[in-house]
Coordinates of C-alpha atoms in Angstrom, one line a residue:
M1 CA 23.7 81.8 -27.3
L2 CA 20.8 79.7 -28.3
D3 CA 19.6 77.0 -25.8
I4 CA 18.8 74.1 -28.1
K5 CA 16.7 72.5 -25.4
Q6 CA 14.5 75.5 -25.4
A7 CA 14.3 75.4 -29.2
D8 CA 13.3 71.7 -29.0
K9 CA 10.4 72.5 -26.6
A10 CA 9.2 75.3 -28.9
V11 CA 9.3 72.9 -31.9
K12 CA 7.3 70.3 -30.1
A13 CA 4.7 72.9 -29.0
L14 CA 4.4 74.2 -32.5
L15 CA 3.9 70.7 -34.0
G16 CA 1.4 70.0 -31.3
Y17 CA -0.5 73.1 -32.3
V18 CA -0.5 72.1 -35.9
E19 CA -1.8 68.6 -35.1
K20 CA -4.5 70.0 -32.8
K21 CA -5.7 72.4 -35.4
G22 CA -5.9 69.6 -37.9
Q23 CA -8.0 67.5 -35.5
A24 CA -10.3 70.5 -34.8
K25 CA -11.1 70.5 -38.5
S26 CA -11.8 66.7 -38.2
Q27 CA -9.1 66.1 -40.7
L28 CA -5.3 66.2 -41.1
M29 CA -3.8 69.3 -42.5
E30 CA -3.9 68.8 -46.3
E31 CA -0.9 70.8 -47.1
D32 CA 2.6 70.5 -45.6
Q33 CA 3.5 73.9 -44.0
H34 CA 6.9 75.4 -43.7
V35 CA 8.3 76.1 -40.2
W36 CA 9.9 79.5 -40.1
L37 CA 12.8 80.9 -38.1
I38 CA 12.2 84.6 -37.5
I39 CA 15.4 86.6 -36.7
A40 CA 14.8 90.0 -35.2
T41 CA 17.9 92.3 -35.1
K42 CA 18.6 95.4 -33.0
K43 CA 19.7 97.5 -35.9
F44 CA 18.7 97.8 -39.5
S45 CA 20.8 96.2 -42.1
D46 CA 22.7 98.6 -44.4
E47 CA 21.0 97.3 -47.5
S48 CA 18.9 94.5 -48.9
K49 CA 20.8 92.0 -51.0
A50 CA 19.3 90.2 -54.1
K51 CA 21.7 87.3 -53.7
P52 CA 20.6 85.0 -50.8
H53 CA 23.0 83.3 -48.4
R54 CA 22.9 79.5 -48.5
I55 CA 22.3 77.9 -45.1
P56 CA 23.0 74.2 -44.8
L57 CA 20.5 71.9 -43.2
K58 CA 20.7 68.5 -41.5
H59 CA 17.4 67.4 -43.1
S60 CA 16.3 68.8 -46.5
I61 CA 13.0 70.7 -46.6
A62 CA 12.6 70.3 -50.3
A63 CA 9.5 68.2 -51.0
P64 CA 10.4 65.0 -52.9
D65 CA 7.9 65.8 -55.7
A66 CA 8.7 69.6 -55.8
E67 CA 9.4 70.8 -59.3
V68 CA 12.6 72.9 -59.9
C69 CA 13.1 75.5 -62.6
L70 CA 16.6 76.5 -63.7
F71 CA 17.4 79.8 -65.5
V72 CA 20.5 79.7 -67.7
K73 CA 22.5 81.6 -70.3
D74 CA 21.7 81.2 -73.9
P75 CA 21.4 79.0 -75.7
Q76 CA 19.3 77.0 -73.3
K77 CA 19.7 73.7 -75.3
D78 CA 23.4 73.6 -74.4
Y79 CA 22.5 73.5 -70.7
K80 CA 19.8 70.9 -71.1
R81 CA 22.4 68.7 -72.8
L82 CA 24.9 69.5 -70.0
L83 CA 22.4 68.4 -67.3
E84 CA 21.9 65.1 -69.2
E85 CA 25.6 64.5 -69.6
K86 CA 26.2 65.2 -65.9
N87 CA 23.3 63.0 -64.9
V88 CA 21.7 65.8 -62.9
K89 CA 18.3 64.9 -61.5
G90 CA 15.7 67.1 -59.9
V91 CA 15.5 69.9 -62.5
S92 CA 12.1 69.9 -64.2
R93 CA 12.6 72.7 -66.6
V94 CA 15.4 74.8 -68.1
I95 CA 14.7 78.4 -69.3
G96 CA 17.2 80.6 -71.1
V97 CA 17.4 84.3 -70.5
S98 CA 16.2 85.2 -74.1
K99 CA 13.1 82.9 -73.7
L100 CA 12.4 84.4 -70.3
R101 CA 12.5 87.9 -71.7
A102 CA 10.3 87.1 -74.7
K103 CA 7.7 84.7 -73.3
Y104 CA 7.2 86.0 -69.7
K105 CA 7.0 89.7 -70.2
P106 CA 3.3 90.2 -69.1
Y107 CA 2.7 90.3 -65.3
E108 CA 0.2 87.4 -65.5
A109 CA 2.8 85.2 -67.3
K110 CA 5.4 85.9 -64.5
R111 CA 2.8 85.2 -61.8
Q112 CA 1.9 81.8 -63.4
L113 CA 5.6 80.9 -63.8
C114 CA 6.2 81.7 -60.1
A115 CA 3.3 79.5 -59.0
S116 CA 4.3 76.6 -61.3
Y117 CA 7.5 75.6 -59.5
G118 CA 8.4 75.0 -55.9
M119 CA 11.9 76.3 -56.3
F120 CA 14.0 78.3 -58.8
L121 CA 17.7 78.0 -59.5
A122 CA 19.8 80.2 -61.7
D123 CA 23.3 80.1 -63.3
A124 CA 25.3 82.5 -61.1
R125 CA 26.3 84.4 -64.3
V126 CA 22.8 85.6 -65.0
V127 CA 21.5 86.2 -61.5
T128 CA 22.0 90.0 -61.7
V129 CA 19.7 90.4 -64.7
L130 CA 16.8 88.3 -63.3
P131 CA 15.2 90.8 -60.8
K132 CA 14.2 93.0 -63.7
L133 CA 13.0 90.2 -65.9
L134 CA 11.0 88.4 -63.1
G135 CA 9.4 91.3 -61.4
K136 CA 8.4 91.7 -57.7
T137 CA 6.2 88.6 -57.6
F138 CA 9.1 86.2 -57.1
F139 CA 10.5 88.3 -54.3
L140 CA 7.2 88.8 -52.5
K141 CA 6.7 85.0 -52.5
K142 CA 10.3 84.5 -51.4
K143 CA 11.1 82.5 -54.5
Q144 CA 14.2 84.4 -55.6
P145 CA 16.3 82.2 -57.9
I146 CA 19.2 80.5 -56.0
P147 CA 22.6 80.9 -57.7
V148 CA 24.4 77.8 -58.8
D149 CA 27.8 77.5 -60.5
M150 CA 27.1 75.8 -63.8
T151 CA 30.8 75.5 -64.5
K152 CA 31.4 73.1 -61.5
G153 CA 33.0 69.8 -62.4
D154 CA 30.6 68.0 -60.1
L155 CA 27.5 69.8 -61.3
K156 CA 25.3 67.0 -59.8
K157 CA 26.6 67.7 -56.3
E158 CA 26.2 71.5 -56.9
I159 CA 22.6 71.2 -57.8
A160 CA 21.8 68.8 -55.1
R161 CA 23.4 71.0 -52.5
A162 CA 21.4 74.0 -53.7
I163 CA 18.1 72.1 -53.5
G164 CA 18.8 70.6 -50.1
S165 CA 19.7 73.9 -48.4
T166 CA 17.6 76.8 -47.0
Y167 CA 18.3 80.4 -47.8
M168 CA 18.6 83.7 -45.9
H169 CA 17.4 86.8 -47.7
L170 CA 18.7 89.9 -46.0
T171 CA 16.5 92.9 -46.2
S172 CA 16.9 96.6 -45.2
G173 CA 14.7 96.0 -42.1
T174 CA 15.2 94.4 -38.8
C175 CA 13.4 91.1 -39.4
T176 CA 14.4 88.1 -41.5
A177 CA 12.4 85.0 -42.0
I178 CA 14.1 81.7 -42.9
K179 CA 12.5 78.3 -43.8
I180 CA 13.9 75.8 -41.3
G181 CA 11.6 72.8 -41.5
L182 CA 8.3 71.2 -42.5
T183 CA 5.4 70.3 -40.4
S184 CA 5.6 66.8 -41.8
Q185 CA 9.1 66.4 -40.3
S186 CA 9.6 65.2 -36.7
A187 CA 10.5 67.5 -33.9
A188 CA 14.0 66.0 -33.7
E189 CA 14.6 66.7 -37.5
I190 CA 13.5 70.3 -37.2
T191 CA 15.5 70.8 -34.0
A192 CA 18.6 69.3 -35.8
N193 CA 18.0 71.8 -38.7
I194 CA 18.0 74.7 -36.2
E195 CA 21.1 73.5 -34.5
T196 CA 22.9 73.1 -37.9
A197 CA 21.7 76.4 -39.4
I198 CA 22.1 78.8 -36.5
P199 CA 25.9 79.2 -36.6
H200 CA 25.7 79.9 -40.4
I201 CA 22.8 82.4 -39.9
I202 CA 24.6 84.3 -37.2
E203 CA 27.7 84.5 -39.3
K204 CA 25.8 86.4 -41.9
I205 CA 24.4 89.0 -39.5
P206 CA 26.3 92.2 -39.0
R207 CA 27.8 92.2 -35.4
K208 CA 26.6 88.6 -35.1
W209 CA 25.0 87.7 -31.7
K210 CA 25.4 91.2 -30.4
N211 CA 22.9 92.4 -33.0
V212 CA 20.4 89.6 -32.4
Q213 CA 17.3 90.8 -30.4
A214 CA 15.2 87.7 -30.6
I215 CA 14.6 84.5 -32.5
N216 CA 11.1 83.0 -32.9
L217 CA 9.6 80.0 -34.4
K218 CA 6.3 79.9 -36.3
T219 CA 4.3 78.4 -39.2
N220 CA 2.4 80.6 -41.7
D221 CA -0.7 80.9 -39.5
S222 CA 0.6 80.2 -35.9
I223 CA 1.7 82.5 -33.2
A224 CA 5.4 83.1 -32.9
L225 CA 7.1 81.0 -30.2
P226 CA 10.3 82.6 -28.7
I227 CA 13.4 80.4 -28.6
Y228 CA 15.9 83.2 -27.8
N229 CA 15.8 86.7 -26.4
S230 CA 18.9 88.9 -25.8
L231 CA 19.8 90.3 -22.4
P232 CA 20.9 93.9 -21.9
D233 CA 24.5 94.4 -23.0
E234 CA 27.0 94.9 -20.2
G235 CA 28.4 97.9 -21.9
T236 CA 25.1 99.8 -22.1
T237 CA 25.0 103.3 -20.7
R238 CA 21.7 104.8 -19.6
I239 CA 21.4 108.5 -20.5
V240 CA 18.6 110.6 -18.9
V241 CA 17.1 113.1 -21.4
P242 CA 16.3 116.3 -19.4
G243 CA 13.7 118.9 -20.1
K244 CA 10.6 116.8 -19.4
K245 CA 8.6 116.2 -16.2
N246 CA 9.1 112.5 -16.6
A247 CA 12.6 112.4 -18.0
S248 CA 13.0 109.7 -20.7
V249 CA 15.8 107.2 -20.6
V250 CA 17.8 106.1 -23.6
D251 CA 20.1 103.1 -23.8
V252 CA 23.3 103.6 -25.7
D253 CA 25.7 100.8 -26.6
E254 CA 29.2 102.0 -25.7
E255 CA 30.8 99.7 -28.2
D256 CA 28.7 101.2 -30.9
E257 CA 29.9 104.7 -29.8
D258 CA 33.5 103.5 -30.0
E259 CA 32.8 102.2 -33.5
D260 CA 31.3 105.5 -34.6
E261 CA 34.2 107.4 -33.2
E262 CA 36.6 105.2 -35.1
E263 CA 34.6 105.7 -38.3
D264 CA 34.8 109.5 -37.8
E265 CA 38.5 109.3 -37.2
D266 CA 38.9 107.3 -40.5
E267 CA 36.9 109.9 -42.4
D268 CA 39.0 112.8 -40.9
E269 CA 42.2 111.0 -42.0
E270 CA 40.8 110.7 -45.5

C-alpha cells in the first residue's frame, strides 16, 4: 500500500525543484505545470480504451480561466439552449457532430481546435464517433473528450464534476500517466489529491495492487520521484533455466499460474 507520508515528501521535493529552477532563471515559472502520477504495472493491459476513467480529486486541477469545449448531438443549438436553461457555467463553446465533421476535416483545423481549449467534454452518446472525427492529435496531447450525461436532471452538477476531476486513460502498455496536481498548488493540496485518487486508480487496474510495480511523481520536465515500489510476491517461484553456463533465473507468479490453469479448464469445458 502507498505510504502517504512518503508521497508528501516527494511532492515537497518536486515543488522545491520547480521553485529552484524558476529562481535559476531569475524569474518565476511563467506557466503552471501539471504534476503527473506515473503508474507502472507488471503486466500489459489487455487493450487500450478510448473512454477514460473518471478519478475524483480533493482539489480541482482545472485552471479557473481554462476554456472548455463541449461536443454534442445535432442540432447543437438545442444543447446551447439546454445549458442556458440549466444555468451551466464553464462551457465556452458547443460544437455539434455535423459541424465538427464539416468544419474540422483538415489536419491543421483539428490541431488548432485541440490547442484552442484546455479541456474537451462530449455527450456520452457521441463519444464513440469522435476518435475518427478528431484524429490522433487529441490523443497524443491527452485531450480526449470526457463523456458527460447530457440527460442528467442536474446537468450543472454533472458538468462541474467532469471539469473538477482527473482522468485515467488506460493503454495497451505498462505505463499510465495521470494528472494529479498543479505546481501552483500547495504540497498539502497535491498530497490530498493523491490520497483521494489512489483508491479509485487502483480499482481500475487489473489485479489491482498485485499488478502495480511502481508509482512515481513528476512534472513535464523533471526527473521521476518514486513514492511506491512493490516488493517481491510471497507466492513467487524461482525457476532455473538450464542449458547455459550461467543459468538464468525466471520469477513466476504462482497465483498467475493458477489463474491460467483455471482459464484452460474453462476453455476445455466449452
